[in-house]
């Protein structure tokens, strides 16, 4: 089915300005080439811009190294030779690809065995239908603790769960994507991103105050309460905007079938219980291995959630293990896996569905590597920070401007730490001079860094979510997904910004050892 036909069907009930706006985004977005071609054309554009801009002196200094910011010409003989020599390793070292493929191997075994299907039956039997949406978004938010696990686990399961409940699977994918990515900085549980950002914030603060220390949990209370806000916003947008809009979009006849929600047999229940026990036993063993302060899974400092901790680096292998084990147990007990070859066949079938993602990953990896090497993203981020500094606005307006700047730069530079490392050394001291603490600056940055993730085709997992949607509606394109996610992005940007300003006005603690004001 063509994008044009799908757009025509989705446009059937045109009501109100929001519907027209989203339909326009979809039409325009679906005129964008296939994601793989988009990244290829982007690569050509970056090459051309790098050659042009390399001749210009922008007069900017890197806030950390204090070296002049220059755009590197990628069309020189040396640069092109480097591109060809590293093309293969650029692709094979593309981090999201490895994460996705390894995790999907384990999920594929659990799915083919029937373990996931039976688990969904049991879950949907105990979860009230009215609470399915907020429950999914909450799980998506909690998945941040396990690094990028939500992208490869929660988002596709969102589609399966909604499909099984008789709702449109794309609605479930959208809701899960909003929680995983749009609410990236909302979480009840500290994650590796907390100490990582705090380290950059502290370095930026020490530009002005050499003795300033930032607690890694300086935003804990704010991000915890933000979880409730994101669930409420996501719940409202899903059921009041997205679901009514997608209700008229037919699912392809050859799409993945909805799991049968009929009563499960005694054999299925027995197999699930044994598989669940095997998974629980694995969790207990893991917890026991983590308890000793000298555990090999801890960081050298004894931390569990630090990015340097082997545990954090092992999240995807653990997902693989914790799905393969119950999948194999369930398959053996239920009889769906009669021989060892059936397990390998399940993995092979899962990999056969990832072909389009591999193609996109190849071109995406080349584009992102070139964009990083050109320094164009660095230039744009620093120009934006300098502009915000030059405006010299009052504190509250500067915080709003910082959120908008971060959300805009986020469309081009996906890494949260990379953006903060660039603009933090400019904005944090600037706001300290206005009496605003580094901890508050970091909180505002985290809001802007989250809300635009879900509408950026350059976000490394965006093409993967398109692939998830195409399992049910093959005509899904970049514009379709962008139009689905735009209401979430707008609502989160407005709602979360107001929430932060009210939070600040009420003086609710941001986190541990986190003042609002810096004594000038």
Short mmCIF file of C-alpha atoms in Angstrom, two decimals:
data_model
loop_
_atom_site.label_atom_id
_atom_site.label_comp_id
_atom_site.label_asym_id
_atom_site.label_seq_id
_atom_site.Cartn_x
_atom_site.Cartn_y
_atom_site.Cartn_z
CA UNK A 1 0.00 0.00 0.00
CA UNK A 2 1.35 3.44 -0.90
CA UNK A 3 1.90 6.30 1.51
CA UNK A 4 -0.61 8.30 -0.57
CA UNK A 5 -3.35 5.71 -0.08
CA UNK A 6 -2.66 5.42 3.61
CA UNK A 7 -2.68 9.20 4.02
CA UNK A 8 -5.98 9.42 2.18
CA UNK A 9 -7.58 6.93 4.53
CA UNK A 10 -6.22 8.61 7.62
CA UNK A 11 -7.57 11.93 6.41
CA UNK A 12 -11.14 10.66 6.20
CA UNK A 13 -12.58 12.43 9.27
CA UNK A 14 -11.12 15.95 9.14
CA UNK A 15 -12.12 17.78 12.26
CA UNK A 16 -10.47 20.81 13.73
CA UNK A 17 -7.19 22.60 13.28
CA UNK A 18 -5.10 19.95 15.05
CA UNK A 19 -6.31 17.25 12.65
CA UNK A 20 -5.48 19.40 9.64
CA UNK A 21 -2.08 20.27 11.09
CA UNK A 22 -1.21 16.61 11.73
CA UNK A 23 -2.43 15.57 8.29
CA UNK A 24 -0.23 18.27 6.76
CA UNK A 25 2.78 16.98 8.72
CA UNK A 26 2.04 13.48 7.52
CA UNK A 27 1.70 14.47 3.87
CA UNK A 28 4.88 16.51 3.92
CA UNK A 29 6.77 13.93 5.97
CA UNK A 30 5.79 11.06 3.72
CA UNK A 31 7.19 12.93 0.74
CA UNK A 32 10.56 12.60 2.42
CA UNK A 33 12.45 9.66 0.87
CA UNK A 34 12.72 6.27 2.52
CA UNK A 35 14.77 6.61 5.74
CA UNK A 36 17.74 4.86 4.17
CA UNK A 37 17.73 7.31 1.26
CA UNK A 38 17.14 10.19 3.67
CA UNK A 39 20.38 9.40 5.45
CA UNK A 40 22.19 8.96 2.13
CA UNK A 41 21.03 12.34 0.87
CA UNK A 42 21.86 13.80 4.28
CA UNK A 43 25.39 12.46 3.89
CA UNK A 44 25.74 14.24 0.53
CA UNK A 45 24.40 17.49 2.03
CA UNK A 46 26.83 17.28 4.96
CA UNK A 47 29.70 16.77 2.55
CA UNK A 48 28.70 19.80 0.48
CA UNK A 49 28.10 22.03 3.53
CA UNK A 50 31.40 20.97 5.08
CA UNK A 51 33.26 22.08 1.96
CA UNK A 52 31.48 25.46 1.92
CA UNK A 53 31.56 26.24 5.64
CA UNK A 54 35.19 25.14 6.08
CA UNK A 55 36.15 28.42 4.38
CA UNK A 56 34.39 30.55 7.03
CA UNK A 57 35.86 31.80 10.31
CA UNK A 58 33.00 31.83 12.84
CA UNK A 59 35.04 33.26 15.70
CA UNK A 60 33.78 30.66 18.19
CA UNK A 61 35.87 28.86 20.79
CA UNK A 62 35.10 25.43 22.19
CA UNK A 63 33.91 26.02 25.77
CA UNK A 64 36.13 23.24 27.16
CA UNK A 65 39.24 23.06 24.97
CA UNK A 66 39.20 26.82 24.14
CA UNK A 67 40.22 25.96 20.60
CA UNK A 68 38.62 27.66 17.60
CA UNK A 69 35.57 25.87 16.21
CA UNK A 70 36.17 25.02 12.57
CA UNK A 71 34.06 23.05 10.12
CA UNK A 72 36.11 20.21 8.65
CA UNK A 73 36.03 19.78 4.88
CA UNK A 74 34.96 16.19 4.18
CA UNK A 75 35.54 16.43 0.43
CA UNK A 76 39.32 16.51 0.55
CA UNK A 77 41.23 13.51 -0.72
CA UNK A 78 42.35 12.58 2.78
CA UNK A 79 38.82 12.82 4.20
CA UNK A 80 37.29 10.73 1.41
CA UNK A 81 40.01 8.11 1.75
CA UNK A 82 39.29 7.98 5.51
CA UNK A 83 35.58 7.57 4.76
CA UNK A 84 36.18 4.60 2.45
CA UNK A 85 38.72 2.97 4.74
CA UNK A 86 36.35 3.16 7.72
CA UNK A 87 33.00 2.53 5.99
CA UNK A 88 32.72 -1.06 7.20
CA UNK A 89 33.80 -0.42 10.78
CA UNK A 90 31.55 2.64 10.95
CA UNK A 91 28.64 0.32 10.14
CA UNK A 92 29.63 -2.59 12.36
CA UNK A 93 30.36 -0.31 15.33
CA UNK A 94 26.99 1.47 15.03
CA UNK A 95 25.81 0.94 18.62
CA UNK A 96 22.02 0.84 18.11
CA UNK A 97 22.32 -1.97 15.56
CA UNK A 98 24.05 -4.33 17.97
CA UNK A 99 21.62 -3.46 20.75
CA UNK A 100 18.62 -4.16 18.55
CA UNK A 101 19.81 -7.41 16.98
CA UNK A 102 21.07 -9.05 20.18
CA UNK A 103 17.96 -8.15 22.15
CA UNK A 104 15.66 -9.28 19.33
CA UNK A 105 17.33 -12.70 19.25
CA UNK A 106 16.19 -13.34 22.80
CA UNK A 107 12.76 -11.76 22.34
CA UNK A 108 12.29 -13.83 19.18
CA UNK A 109 12.74 -17.09 21.09
CA UNK A 110 10.29 -16.02 23.81
CA UNK A 111 7.77 -14.94 21.19
CA UNK A 112 8.01 -18.03 18.98
CA UNK A 113 7.68 -20.36 21.98
CA UNK A 114 4.39 -18.74 23.04
CA UNK A 115 5.76 -17.40 26.33
CA UNK A 116 5.01 -13.76 25.47
CA UNK A 117 1.56 -14.60 24.10
CA UNK A 118 0.52 -16.40 27.29
CA UNK A 119 2.07 -13.67 29.40
CA UNK A 120 -0.03 -11.08 27.56
CA UNK A 121 -3.18 -13.09 28.16
CA UNK A 122 -2.47 -13.23 31.87
CA UNK A 123 -1.55 -9.54 32.05
CA UNK A 124 -4.61 -8.35 30.13
CA UNK A 125 -6.85 -10.48 32.31
CA UNK A 126 -5.75 -8.58 35.43
CA UNK A 127 -5.22 -5.08 33.97
CA UNK A 128 -8.37 -2.94 33.66
CA UNK A 129 -8.80 -1.83 30.05
CA UNK A 130 -9.14 1.80 31.15
CA UNK A 131 -5.69 1.67 32.75
CA UNK A 132 -3.89 -0.07 29.89
CA UNK A 133 -2.54 3.17 28.41
CA UNK A 134 -1.10 4.69 31.60
CA UNK A 135 0.28 1.30 32.64
CA UNK A 136 2.15 0.98 29.32
CA UNK A 137 3.54 4.54 29.52
CA UNK A 138 4.66 3.98 33.11
CA UNK A 139 6.51 0.78 32.14
CA UNK A 140 8.08 2.67 29.22
CA UNK A 141 9.34 5.37 31.59
CA UNK A 142 10.73 2.81 34.03
CA UNK A 143 12.63 1.15 31.17
CA UNK A 144 15.11 4.08 31.21
CA UNK A 145 16.83 2.37 34.11
CA UNK A 146 17.94 -0.33 31.66
CA UNK A 147 19.56 2.09 29.20
CA UNK A 148 18.10 1.63 25.69
CA UNK A 149 16.13 -1.52 26.51
CA UNK A 150 12.80 0.27 26.06
CA UNK A 151 13.42 0.84 22.36
CA UNK A 152 13.86 -2.83 21.59
CA UNK A 153 11.48 -4.28 24.17
CA UNK A 154 8.73 -1.96 25.40
CA UNK A 155 7.86 -0.19 22.12
CA UNK A 156 7.18 -3.33 20.02
CA UNK A 157 5.38 -4.92 22.98
CA UNK A 158 3.21 -1.79 23.14
CA UNK A 159 1.95 -2.60 19.65
CA UNK A 160 1.38 -6.26 20.51
CA UNK A 161 -0.45 -5.44 23.76
CA UNK A 162 -2.81 -2.93 22.14
CA UNK A 163 -3.42 -5.27 19.20
CA UNK A 164 -4.28 -8.07 21.62
CA UNK A 165 -6.67 -5.77 23.50
CA UNK A 166 -8.56 -4.97 20.29
CA UNK A 167 -7.03 -1.51 19.93
CA UNK A 168 -4.93 -0.20 17.05
CA UNK A 169 -1.33 -1.46 17.42
CA UNK A 170 0.13 1.83 16.17
CA UNK A 171 -1.54 3.57 19.11
CA UNK A 172 0.31 1.26 21.49
CA UNK A 173 3.60 1.88 19.67
CA UNK A 174 3.05 5.64 19.86
CA UNK A 175 2.21 5.58 23.58
CA UNK A 176 5.23 3.42 24.39
CA UNK A 177 7.53 5.58 22.22
CA UNK A 178 6.27 8.68 24.03
CA UNK A 179 7.13 7.15 27.41
CA UNK A 180 10.49 5.67 26.41
CA UNK A 181 11.83 8.61 24.43
CA UNK A 182 9.64 11.68 24.99
CA UNK A 183 9.80 11.14 28.74
CA UNK A 184 13.48 10.21 28.67
CA UNK A 185 14.40 12.30 31.73
CA UNK A 186 11.40 11.22 33.79
CA UNK A 187 12.02 8.26 36.09
CA UNK A 188 11.43 7.19 39.67
CA UNK A 189 14.67 5.23 39.72
CA UNK A 190 18.16 6.75 39.28
CA UNK A 191 19.81 5.72 36.04
CA UNK A 192 23.24 6.04 34.45
CA UNK A 193 22.31 9.34 32.80
CA UNK A 194 22.09 11.06 36.21
CA UNK A 195 25.77 10.93 37.22
CA UNK A 196 26.82 11.41 33.60
CA UNK A 197 25.00 14.74 33.23
CA UNK A 198 25.94 15.81 36.75
CA UNK A 199 29.61 15.40 35.86
CA UNK A 200 29.27 17.75 32.88
CA UNK A 201 27.22 20.21 34.97
CA UNK A 202 29.87 20.26 37.68
CA UNK A 203 32.64 20.89 35.15
CA UNK A 204 30.62 23.73 33.63
CA UNK A 205 29.90 25.25 37.06
CA UNK A 206 33.58 25.13 37.95
CA UNK A 207 34.29 27.50 35.08
CA UNK A 208 32.94 30.16 37.45
CA UNK A 209 33.33 28.47 40.85
CA UNK A 210 36.25 26.01 41.08
CA UNK A 211 34.92 24.44 44.29
CA UNK A 212 31.34 23.81 43.13
CA UNK A 213 30.11 20.22 43.49
CA UNK A 214 26.97 18.76 41.86
CA UNK A 215 25.34 15.74 43.47
CA UNK A 216 24.59 12.97 40.91
CA UNK A 217 21.01 12.84 42.28
CA UNK A 218 20.50 16.61 42.11
CA UNK A 219 17.37 16.20 39.95
CA UNK A 220 15.95 13.02 41.53
CA UNK A 221 12.80 14.54 43.07
CA UNK A 222 12.01 16.56 39.95
CA UNK A 223 12.42 13.62 37.56
CA UNK A 224 10.38 11.38 39.89
CA UNK A 225 7.39 13.75 40.00
CA UNK A 226 7.85 14.38 36.27
CA UNK A 227 7.07 10.68 35.73
CA UNK A 228 3.53 11.26 36.97
CA UNK A 229 3.19 14.31 34.70
CA UNK A 230 4.42 12.40 31.62
CA UNK A 231 2.04 9.51 32.31
CA UNK A 232 -0.91 11.93 32.56
CA UNK A 233 0.08 13.87 29.43
CA UNK A 234 0.73 10.67 27.47
CA UNK A 235 -2.54 9.16 28.65
CA UNK A 236 -4.58 12.20 27.58
CA UNK A 237 -2.87 12.60 24.19
CA UNK A 238 -3.15 8.88 23.41
CA UNK A 239 -6.86 8.54 24.11
CA UNK A 240 -8.09 12.00 23.08
CA UNK A 241 -5.96 12.69 19.99
CA UNK A 242 -4.00 9.70 18.71
CA UNK A 243 -6.51 6.88 19.08
CA UNK A 244 -9.45 8.75 17.50
CA UNK A 245 -7.17 9.76 14.62
CA UNK A 246 -5.83 6.25 13.98
CA UNK A 247 -9.20 4.56 14.45
CA UNK A 248 -9.90 4.84 10.71
CA UNK A 249 -6.53 3.42 9.62
CA UNK A 250 -6.95 -0.22 8.50
CA UNK A 251 -4.34 -2.78 9.47
CA UNK A 252 -2.82 -4.63 6.52
CA UNK A 253 -4.42 -7.97 5.72
CA UNK A 254 -1.05 -9.74 5.92
CA UNK A 255 0.04 -7.96 9.11
CA UNK A 256 1.05 -9.78 12.26
CA UNK A 257 -2.06 -11.26 13.82
CA UNK A 258 -3.33 -10.16 17.19
CA UNK A 259 -2.62 -12.69 19.95
CA UNK A 260 -5.62 -14.83 20.80
CA UNK A 261 -7.07 -13.55 24.07
CA UNK A 262 -9.10 -16.64 24.74
CA UNK A 263 -8.59 -18.60 27.92
CA UNK A 264 -5.21 -20.28 28.14
CA UNK A 265 -5.05 -24.04 28.53
CA UNK A 266 -3.76 -25.91 31.56
CA UNK A 267 -0.66 -26.82 29.56
CA UNK A 268 -0.01 -23.17 28.64
CA UNK A 269 -0.47 -22.14 32.25
CA UNK A 270 1.88 -24.89 33.45
CA UNK A 271 4.50 -23.95 30.84
CA UNK A 272 4.23 -20.27 31.72
CA UNK A 273 4.59 -20.91 35.45
CA UNK A 274 7.72 -22.98 34.94
CA UNK A 275 9.17 -20.45 32.50
CA UNK A 276 8.36 -17.64 34.92
CA UNK A 277 10.06 -19.50 37.73
CA UNK A 278 13.15 -19.95 35.55
CA UNK A 279 13.20 -16.21 34.82
CA UNK A 280 12.73 -15.39 38.50
CA UNK A 281 15.56 -17.74 39.45
CA UNK A 282 17.80 -15.93 36.99
CA UNK A 283 16.88 -12.57 38.56
CA UNK A 284 17.62 -13.90 42.05
CA UNK A 285 21.04 -15.16 40.93
CA UNK A 286 21.78 -11.78 39.36
CA UNK A 287 20.75 -9.90 42.52
CA UNK A 288 22.92 -12.16 44.68
CA UNK A 289 25.83 -11.48 42.33
CA UNK A 290 25.29 -7.73 42.71
CA UNK A 291 25.11 -7.58 46.51
CA UNK A 292 28.84 -7.82 47.38
CA UNK A 293 30.58 -4.44 47.24
CA UNK A 294 33.41 -6.16 45.38
CA UNK A 295 31.04 -7.59 42.75
CA UNK A 296 32.58 -7.79 39.30
CA UNK A 297 29.38 -6.23 37.94
CA UNK A 298 29.96 -2.98 39.88
CA UNK A 299 32.05 -0.02 38.76
CA UNK A 300 35.52 0.49 40.30
CA UNK A 301 33.82 2.87 42.77
CA UNK A 302 31.27 0.22 43.75
CA UNK A 303 28.38 1.86 41.86
CA UNK A 304 25.73 -0.19 40.05
CA UNK A 305 24.13 2.52 37.89
CA UNK A 306 27.30 4.27 36.68
CA UNK A 307 27.90 3.96 32.94
CA UNK A 308 31.28 2.40 33.71
CA UNK A 309 29.64 -0.42 35.70
CA UNK A 310 29.73 -3.78 33.83
CA UNK A 311 26.08 -4.21 34.84
CA UNK A 312 25.05 -1.18 32.78
CA UNK A 313 27.13 -2.43 29.85
CA UNK A 314 25.45 -5.84 30.13
CA UNK A 315 21.81 -4.74 29.94
CA UNK A 316 21.25 -6.00 26.40
CA UNK A 317 22.98 -9.39 26.96
CA UNK A 318 20.87 -9.75 30.12
CA UNK A 319 17.71 -9.05 28.11
CA UNK A 320 18.83 -11.75 25.68
CA UNK A 321 19.41 -14.24 28.52
CA UNK A 322 16.24 -13.40 30.47
CA UNK A 323 14.08 -13.98 27.38
CA UNK A 324 15.89 -16.99 25.95
CA UNK A 325 15.74 -18.97 29.21
CA UNK A 326 11.96 -18.71 29.83
CA UNK A 327 11.36 -19.01 26.08
CA UNK A 328 13.22 -22.32 25.92
CA UNK A 329 11.57 -23.62 29.12
CA UNK A 330 8.11 -22.64 27.89
CA UNK A 331 8.73 -24.15 24.47
CA UNK A 332 9.94 -27.44 25.91
CA UNK A 333 7.08 -27.80 28.40
CA UNK A 334 4.34 -26.72 25.97
CA UNK A 335 5.77 -28.67 23.03
CA UNK A 336 6.29 -25.72 20.68
CA UNK A 337 10.03 -26.46 20.73
CA UNK A 338 10.46 -30.15 20.01
CA UNK A 339 14.11 -30.00 18.97
CA UNK A 340 17.09 -27.72 19.46
CA UNK A 341 16.81 -26.64 15.85
CA UNK A 342 13.45 -25.05 16.60
CA UNK A 343 15.17 -22.52 18.87
CA UNK A 344 17.64 -21.53 16.15
CA UNK A 345 14.79 -21.36 13.66
CA UNK A 346 12.95 -18.92 15.94
CA UNK A 347 16.03 -16.68 16.06
CA UNK A 348 16.42 -16.86 12.28
CA UNK A 349 12.80 -15.89 11.68
CA UNK A 350 13.22 -12.88 13.94
CA UNK A 351 16.34 -11.75 12.08
CA UNK A 352 14.54 -12.10 8.74
CA UNK A 353 12.20 -9.27 9.78
CA UNK A 354 15.11 -6.89 10.47
CA UNK A 355 16.43 -6.57 6.91
CA UNK A 356 15.09 -3.07 6.29
CA UNK A 357 16.47 -1.90 9.61
CA UNK A 358 19.94 -3.18 8.71
CA UNK A 359 19.85 -1.21 5.45
CA UNK A 360 18.78 1.94 7.29
CA UNK A 361 21.44 1.37 9.93
CA UNK A 362 24.17 1.27 7.29
CA UNK A 363 23.31 4.68 5.84
CA UNK A 364 22.43 6.15 9.24
CA UNK A 365 25.84 5.16 10.62
CA UNK A 366 27.66 6.78 7.69
CA UNK A 367 25.63 9.99 7.97
CA UNK A 368 26.06 10.38 11.73
CA UNK A 369 29.80 9.72 11.51
CA UNK A 370 30.18 12.37 8.79
CA UNK A 371 27.98 14.86 10.66
CA UNK A 372 30.10 14.43 13.78
CA UNK A 373 33.39 14.71 11.92
CA UNK A 374 32.28 17.86 10.09
CA UNK A 375 31.67 19.80 13.36
CA UNK A 376 28.51 21.32 11.86
CA UNK A 377 26.38 20.14 14.80
CA UNK A 378 28.89 21.58 17.28
CA UNK A 379 28.80 24.89 15.43
CA UNK A 380 25.01 25.11 15.45
CA UNK A 381 24.78 24.21 19.14
CA UNK A 382 27.33 26.83 20.17
CA UNK A 383 25.79 29.49 17.93
CA UNK A 384 22.44 28.88 19.60
CA UNK A 385 23.95 29.06 23.08
CA UNK A 386 25.76 32.30 22.24
CA UNK A 387 22.53 33.80 20.89
CA UNK A 388 20.65 32.89 24.07
CA UNK A 389 23.45 34.43 26.12
CA UNK A 390 23.37 37.63 24.06
CA UNK A 391 19.61 38.07 24.60
CA UNK A 392 20.28 38.55 28.33
CA UNK A 393 16.69 37.74 29.38
CA UNK A 394 15.30 37.45 32.94
CA UNK A 395 15.81 34.13 34.74
CA UNK A 396 12.44 32.50 33.99
CA UNK A 397 12.53 33.52 30.31
CA UNK A 398 16.12 32.30 30.04
CA UNK A 399 15.08 28.90 31.41
CA UNK A 400 12.29 28.71 28.82
CA UNK A 401 14.74 29.78 26.12
CA UNK A 402 17.17 27.11 27.27
CA UNK A 403 14.48 24.43 27.00
CA UNK A 404 13.56 25.58 23.47
CA UNK A 405 17.21 25.76 22.40
CA UNK A 406 17.91 22.27 23.71
CA UNK A 407 14.81 20.85 22.03
CA UNK A 408 15.90 22.41 18.72
CA UNK A 409 19.53 21.26 18.92
CA UNK A 410 18.23 17.81 19.91
CA UNK A 411 16.80 17.43 16.41
CA UNK A 412 20.38 17.39 15.09
CA UNK A 413 22.49 15.99 17.96
CA UNK A 414 20.88 13.02 19.66
CA UNK A 415 23.36 12.32 22.45
CA UNK A 416 22.24 13.94 25.71
CA UNK A 417 25.77 14.05 27.09
CA UNK A 418 27.31 15.41 23.87
CA UNK A 419 24.87 18.33 23.73
CA UNK A 420 25.32 19.19 27.39
CA UNK A 421 29.11 18.98 27.08
CA UNK A 422 28.87 21.61 24.33
CA UNK A 423 26.32 24.10 25.59
CA UNK A 424 26.61 23.51 29.35
CA UNK A 425 29.92 25.37 29.77
CA UNK A 426 28.29 28.43 28.18
CA UNK A 427 24.83 28.35 29.73
CA UNK A 428 25.57 27.11 33.26
CA UNK A 429 28.03 29.93 34.16
CA UNK A 430 25.76 32.44 32.42
CA UNK A 431 22.81 31.41 34.57
CA UNK A 432 24.97 31.27 37.69
CA UNK A 433 25.74 34.95 37.05
CA UNK A 434 21.97 35.53 37.14
CA UNK A 435 21.72 33.71 40.45
CA UNK A 436 20.36 30.44 39.00
CA UNK A 437 21.90 27.23 40.27
CA UNK A 438 23.60 24.67 37.99
CA UNK A 439 21.12 22.06 39.26
CA UNK A 440 18.16 24.10 37.95
CA UNK A 441 19.96 24.66 34.64
CA UNK A 442 20.48 20.90 34.36
CA UNK A 443 16.79 20.22 35.08
CA UNK A 444 15.70 22.62 32.32
CA UNK A 445 18.18 21.03 29.93
CA UNK A 446 16.75 17.59 30.65
CA UNK A 447 13.24 18.76 29.77
CA UNK A 448 14.33 20.14 26.39
CA UNK A 449 16.52 17.11 25.70
CA UNK A 450 13.54 14.75 26.07
CA UNK A 451 10.53 16.32 24.37
CA UNK A 452 11.83 16.49 20.79
CA UNK A 453 13.35 12.99 20.65
CA UNK A 454 10.13 11.53 19.28
CA UNK A 455 9.87 13.83 16.24
CA UNK A 456 13.46 13.71 15.02
CA UNK A 457 14.11 11.36 12.06
CA UNK A 458 17.83 11.70 12.90
CA UNK A 459 17.34 10.09 16.32
CA UNK A 460 19.09 6.74 15.92
CA UNK A 461 16.09 4.65 17.03
CA UNK A 462 13.50 6.58 14.99
CA UNK A 463 13.91 4.34 11.89
CA UNK A 464 13.49 1.28 14.12
CA UNK A 465 10.12 2.57 15.36
CA UNK A 466 9.09 3.06 11.70
CA UNK A 467 9.92 -0.62 11.15
CA UNK A 468 7.75 -1.59 14.13
CA UNK A 469 4.84 0.33 12.62
CA UNK A 470 5.35 -1.28 9.21
CA UNK A 471 4.65 -4.69 10.74
CA UNK A 472 1.01 -3.62 10.86
CA UNK A 473 0.76 -0.90 8.19
CA UNK A 474 3.40 -1.29 5.50
CA UNK A 475 2.76 2.19 4.14
CA UNK A 476 3.97 3.81 7.36
CA UNK A 477 6.59 6.45 6.59
CA UNK A 478 8.55 9.09 8.44
CA UNK A 479 5.66 11.53 8.08
CA UNK A 480 3.18 9.06 9.56
CA UNK A 481 5.28 8.49 12.65
CA UNK A 482 6.14 12.19 13.01
CA UNK A 483 2.45 13.16 12.80
CA UNK A 484 1.62 10.50 15.39
CA UNK A 485 4.24 11.79 17.80
CA UNK A 486 3.87 15.56 17.25
CA UNK A 487 0.94 15.96 19.71
CA UNK A 488 2.99 14.22 22.42
CA UNK A 489 6.00 16.44 21.71
CA UNK A 490 3.99 19.69 21.81
CA UNK A 491 2.02 18.69 24.90
CA UNK A 492 5.15 17.57 26.76
CA UNK A 493 7.08 20.71 25.78
CA UNK A 494 4.35 23.01 27.06
CA UNK A 495 3.24 20.94 30.04
CA UNK A 496 6.72 20.03 31.28
CA UNK A 497 8.00 23.61 30.92
CA UNK A 498 5.07 24.98 32.94
CA UNK A 499 5.57 22.20 35.47
CA UNK A 500 9.23 23.16 35.95
CA UNK A 501 8.37 26.86 36.37
CA UNK A 502 5.65 26.04 38.93
CA UNK A 503 7.97 23.57 40.67
CA UNK A 504 10.54 26.36 40.92
CA UNK A 505 7.99 28.92 42.11
CA UNK A 506 6.78 26.57 44.86
CA UNK A 507 10.32 25.80 45.96
CA UNK A 508 9.89 22.02 45.88
CA UNK A 509 13.36 20.43 46.18
CA UNK A 510 14.85 19.44 42.83
CA UNK A 511 16.81 16.59 44.35
CA UNK A 512 19.56 15.85 46.84
CA UNK A 513 21.76 18.86 47.66
CA UNK A 514 20.17 20.87 44.87
CA UNK A 515 19.54 24.58 45.54
CA UNK A 516 17.62 26.80 43.13
CA UNK A 517 19.79 29.85 43.62
CA UNK A 518 23.49 30.47 43.28
CA UNK A 519 24.82 33.17 45.62
CA UNK A 520 26.42 35.76 43.38
#
